[in-house]
PDB file of C-alpha atoms in Angstrom:
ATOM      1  CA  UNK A   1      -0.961 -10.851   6.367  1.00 77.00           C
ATOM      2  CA  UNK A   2       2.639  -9.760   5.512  1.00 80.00           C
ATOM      3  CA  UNK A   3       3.159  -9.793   9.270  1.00 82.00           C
ATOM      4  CA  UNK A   4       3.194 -13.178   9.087  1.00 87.00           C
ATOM      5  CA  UNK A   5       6.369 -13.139   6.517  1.00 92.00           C
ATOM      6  CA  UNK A   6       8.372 -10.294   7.626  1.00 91.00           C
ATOM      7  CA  UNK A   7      10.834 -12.127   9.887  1.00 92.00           C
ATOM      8  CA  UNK A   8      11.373 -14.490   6.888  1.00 95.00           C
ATOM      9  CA  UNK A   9      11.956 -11.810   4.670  1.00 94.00           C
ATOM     10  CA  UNK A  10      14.345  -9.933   6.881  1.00 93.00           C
ATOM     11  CA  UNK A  11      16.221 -13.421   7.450  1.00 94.00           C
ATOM     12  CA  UNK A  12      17.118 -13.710   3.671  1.00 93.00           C
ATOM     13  CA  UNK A  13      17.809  -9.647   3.327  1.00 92.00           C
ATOM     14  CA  UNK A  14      14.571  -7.697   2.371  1.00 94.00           C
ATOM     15  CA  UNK A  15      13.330  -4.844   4.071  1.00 91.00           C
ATOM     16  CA  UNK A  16       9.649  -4.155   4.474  1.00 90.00           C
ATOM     17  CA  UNK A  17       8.516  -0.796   3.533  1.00 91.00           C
ATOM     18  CA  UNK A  18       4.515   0.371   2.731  1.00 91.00           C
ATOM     19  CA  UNK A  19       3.892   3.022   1.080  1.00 94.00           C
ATOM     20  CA  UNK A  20       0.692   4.642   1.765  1.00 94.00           C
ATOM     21  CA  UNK A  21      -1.560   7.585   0.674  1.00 95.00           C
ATOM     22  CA  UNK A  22      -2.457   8.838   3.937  1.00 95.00           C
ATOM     23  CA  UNK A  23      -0.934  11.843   5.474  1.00 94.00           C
ATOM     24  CA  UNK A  24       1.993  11.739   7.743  1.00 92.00           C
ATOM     25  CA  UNK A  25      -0.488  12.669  10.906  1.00 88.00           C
ATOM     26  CA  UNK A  26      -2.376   9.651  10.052  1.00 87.00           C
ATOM     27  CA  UNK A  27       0.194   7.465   9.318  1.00 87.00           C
ATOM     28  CA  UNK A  28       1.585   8.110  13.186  1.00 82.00           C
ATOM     29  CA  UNK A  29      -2.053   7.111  14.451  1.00 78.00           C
ATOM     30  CA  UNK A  30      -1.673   3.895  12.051  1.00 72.00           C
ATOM     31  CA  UNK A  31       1.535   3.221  13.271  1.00 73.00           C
ATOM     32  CA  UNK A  32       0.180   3.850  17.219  1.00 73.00           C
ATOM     33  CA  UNK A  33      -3.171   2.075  16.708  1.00 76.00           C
ATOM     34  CA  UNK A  34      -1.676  -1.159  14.797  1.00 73.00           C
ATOM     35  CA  UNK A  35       2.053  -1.470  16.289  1.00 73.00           C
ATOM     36  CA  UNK A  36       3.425  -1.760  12.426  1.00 75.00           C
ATOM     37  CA  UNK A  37       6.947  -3.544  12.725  1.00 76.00           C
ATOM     38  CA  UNK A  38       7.619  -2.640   9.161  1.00 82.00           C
ATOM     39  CA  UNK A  39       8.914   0.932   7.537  1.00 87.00           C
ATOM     40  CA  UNK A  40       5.690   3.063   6.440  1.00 88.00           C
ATOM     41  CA  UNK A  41       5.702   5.951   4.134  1.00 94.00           C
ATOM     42  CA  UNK A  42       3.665   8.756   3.161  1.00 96.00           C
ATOM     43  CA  UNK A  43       2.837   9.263  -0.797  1.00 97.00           C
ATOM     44  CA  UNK A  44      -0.355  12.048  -0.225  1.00 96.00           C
ATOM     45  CA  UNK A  45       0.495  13.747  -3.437  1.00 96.00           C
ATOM     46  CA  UNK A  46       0.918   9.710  -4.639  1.00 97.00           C
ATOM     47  CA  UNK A  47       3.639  10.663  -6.669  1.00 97.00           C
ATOM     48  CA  UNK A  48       5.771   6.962  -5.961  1.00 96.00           C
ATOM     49  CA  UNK A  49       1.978   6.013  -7.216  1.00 97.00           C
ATOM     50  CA  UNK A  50       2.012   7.497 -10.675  1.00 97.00           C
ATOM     51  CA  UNK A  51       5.547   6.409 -11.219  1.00 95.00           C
ATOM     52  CA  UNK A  52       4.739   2.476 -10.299  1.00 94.00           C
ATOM     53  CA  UNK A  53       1.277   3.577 -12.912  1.00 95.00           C
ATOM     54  CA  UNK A  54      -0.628   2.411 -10.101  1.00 97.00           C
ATOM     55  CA  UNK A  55      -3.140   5.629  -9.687  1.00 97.00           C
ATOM     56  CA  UNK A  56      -7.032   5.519 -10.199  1.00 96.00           C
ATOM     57  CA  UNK A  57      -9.481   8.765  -9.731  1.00 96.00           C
ATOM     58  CA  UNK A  58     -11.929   7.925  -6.933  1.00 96.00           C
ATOM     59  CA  UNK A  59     -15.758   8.338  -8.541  1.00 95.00           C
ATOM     60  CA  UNK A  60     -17.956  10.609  -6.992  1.00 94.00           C
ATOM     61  CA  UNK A  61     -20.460   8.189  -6.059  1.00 96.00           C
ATOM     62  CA  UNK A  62     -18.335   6.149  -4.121  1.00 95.00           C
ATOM     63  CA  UNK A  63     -16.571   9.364  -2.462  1.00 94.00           C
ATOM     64  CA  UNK A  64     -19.843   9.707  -1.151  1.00 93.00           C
ATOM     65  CA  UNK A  65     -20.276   6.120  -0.114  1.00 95.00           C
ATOM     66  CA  UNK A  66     -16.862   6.622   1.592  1.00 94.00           C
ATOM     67  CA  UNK A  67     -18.247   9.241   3.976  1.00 92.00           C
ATOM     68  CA  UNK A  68     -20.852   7.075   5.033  1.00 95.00           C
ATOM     69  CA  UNK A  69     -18.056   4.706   6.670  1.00 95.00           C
ATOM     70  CA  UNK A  70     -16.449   7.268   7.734  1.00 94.00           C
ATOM     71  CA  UNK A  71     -13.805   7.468   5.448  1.00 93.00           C
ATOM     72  CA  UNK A  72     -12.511  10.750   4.485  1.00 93.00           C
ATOM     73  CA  UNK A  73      -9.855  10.563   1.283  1.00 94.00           C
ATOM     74  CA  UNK A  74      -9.410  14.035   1.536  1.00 94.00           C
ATOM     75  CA  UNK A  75      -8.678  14.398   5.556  1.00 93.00           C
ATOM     76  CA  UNK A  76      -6.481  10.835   4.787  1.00 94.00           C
ATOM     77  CA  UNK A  77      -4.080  12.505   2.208  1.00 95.00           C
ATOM     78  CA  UNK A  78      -4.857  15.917   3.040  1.00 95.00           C
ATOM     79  CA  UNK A  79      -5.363  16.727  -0.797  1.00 95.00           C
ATOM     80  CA  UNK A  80      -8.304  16.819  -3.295  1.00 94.00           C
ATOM     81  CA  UNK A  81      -7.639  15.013  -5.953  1.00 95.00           C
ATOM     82  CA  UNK A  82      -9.431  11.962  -5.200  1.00 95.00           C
ATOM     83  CA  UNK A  83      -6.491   9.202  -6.044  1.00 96.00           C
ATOM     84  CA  UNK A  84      -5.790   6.204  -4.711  1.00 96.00           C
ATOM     85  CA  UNK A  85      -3.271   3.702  -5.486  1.00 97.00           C
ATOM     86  CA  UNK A  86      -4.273   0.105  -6.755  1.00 96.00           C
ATOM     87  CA  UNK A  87      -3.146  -2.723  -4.017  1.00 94.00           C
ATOM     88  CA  UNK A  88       0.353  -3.185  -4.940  1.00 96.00           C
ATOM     89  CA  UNK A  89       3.591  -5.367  -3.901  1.00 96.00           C
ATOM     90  CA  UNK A  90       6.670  -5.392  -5.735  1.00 96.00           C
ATOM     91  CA  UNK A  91      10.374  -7.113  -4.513  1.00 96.00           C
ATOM     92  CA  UNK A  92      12.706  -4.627  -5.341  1.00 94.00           C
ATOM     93  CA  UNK A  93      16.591  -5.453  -5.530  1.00 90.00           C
ATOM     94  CA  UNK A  94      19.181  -3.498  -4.048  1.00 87.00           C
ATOM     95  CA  UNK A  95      20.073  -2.295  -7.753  1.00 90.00           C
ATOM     96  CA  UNK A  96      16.382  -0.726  -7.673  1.00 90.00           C
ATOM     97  CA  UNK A  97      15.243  -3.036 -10.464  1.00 93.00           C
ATOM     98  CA  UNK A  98      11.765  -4.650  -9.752  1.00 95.00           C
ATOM     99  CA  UNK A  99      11.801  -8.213  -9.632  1.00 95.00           C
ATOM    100  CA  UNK A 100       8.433  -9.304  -9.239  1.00 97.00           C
ATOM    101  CA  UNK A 101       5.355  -7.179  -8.962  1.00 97.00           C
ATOM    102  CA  UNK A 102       1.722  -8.081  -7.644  1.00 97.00           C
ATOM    103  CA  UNK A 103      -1.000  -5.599  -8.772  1.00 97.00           C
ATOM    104  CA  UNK A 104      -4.343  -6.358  -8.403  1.00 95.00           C
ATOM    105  CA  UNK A 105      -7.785  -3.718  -8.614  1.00 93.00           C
ATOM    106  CA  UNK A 106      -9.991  -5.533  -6.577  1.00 93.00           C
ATOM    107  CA  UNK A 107      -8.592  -4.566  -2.906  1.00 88.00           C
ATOM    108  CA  UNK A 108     -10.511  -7.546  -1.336  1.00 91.00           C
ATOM    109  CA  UNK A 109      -7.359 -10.109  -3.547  1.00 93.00           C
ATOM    110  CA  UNK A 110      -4.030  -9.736  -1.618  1.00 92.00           C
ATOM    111  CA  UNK A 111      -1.080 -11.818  -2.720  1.00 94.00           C
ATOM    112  CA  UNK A 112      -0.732 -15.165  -0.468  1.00 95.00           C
ATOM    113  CA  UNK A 113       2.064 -14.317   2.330  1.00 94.00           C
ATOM    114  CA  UNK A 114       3.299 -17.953   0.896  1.00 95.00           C
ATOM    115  CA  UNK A 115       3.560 -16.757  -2.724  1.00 96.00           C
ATOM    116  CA  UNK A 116       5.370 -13.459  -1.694  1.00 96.00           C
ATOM    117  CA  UNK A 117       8.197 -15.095   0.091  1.00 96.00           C
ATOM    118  CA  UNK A 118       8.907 -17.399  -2.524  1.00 96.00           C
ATOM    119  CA  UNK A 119       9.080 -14.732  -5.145  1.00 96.00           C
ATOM    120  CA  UNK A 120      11.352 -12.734  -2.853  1.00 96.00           C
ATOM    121  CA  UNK A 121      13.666 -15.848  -2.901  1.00 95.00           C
ATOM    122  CA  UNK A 122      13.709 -16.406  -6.202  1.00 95.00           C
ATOM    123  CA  UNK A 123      14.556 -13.029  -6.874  1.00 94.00           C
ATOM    124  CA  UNK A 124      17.871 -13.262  -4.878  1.00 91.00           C
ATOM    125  CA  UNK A 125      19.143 -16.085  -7.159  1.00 79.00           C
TER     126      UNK A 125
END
């Protein structure tokens, strides 16, 4: 969905950067497999994670119910200790203060494209 606002934000001076907790290796297939036109960065050991205090501990029941989609954590990061980050967004100014932030748990809520941009605007003024 942010595809649909990164021209926008580029036009009034933000840069687009994800963060994610996959591996560098994986990231490349990402970037390959989903032509990304934004900046995407690896946090395996999700240190940039703990700082924002967005970190959970995957359970071990849902680890499990991970591998039956196919979805590895540990070949993803490349580590074992079963974090993920919480969905995040924050607008960040060019003095590295955080202007707005978006966190949300449940993975399935993303922040409206919409909403985003006008918080980024705001956040200039």
């Amino acid at each position: 969905q942010l595809r649909t606002i990164e021209a926008p934000l580029k036009d009034v001076g933000y840069q687009l950067i994800a963060i994610s907790p996959d591996r560098p290796e994986k990231l490349s297939e990402s970037l390959e497999k989903h032509s990304l036109g934004y900046l995407l960065l690896s946090d395996s050991k999700l240190t940039a994670a703990k700082q924002f205090g967005i970190v959970f501990r995957v359970a071990e029941q849902t680890l499990q119910r991970y591998k039956t989609f196919n979805i590895d954590l540990e070949d993803a990061s490349g580590e074992s200790h079963h974090l993920l980050p919480v969905p995040a967004v924050f607008v960040v100014g060019t003095d590295g203060i955080i202007r707005f932030s978006y966190v949300n748990p449940n993975y399935r809520e993303r922040i409206d494209p919409d909403v985003l941009l006008a918080a980024a605007k705001a956040a200039l003024k």
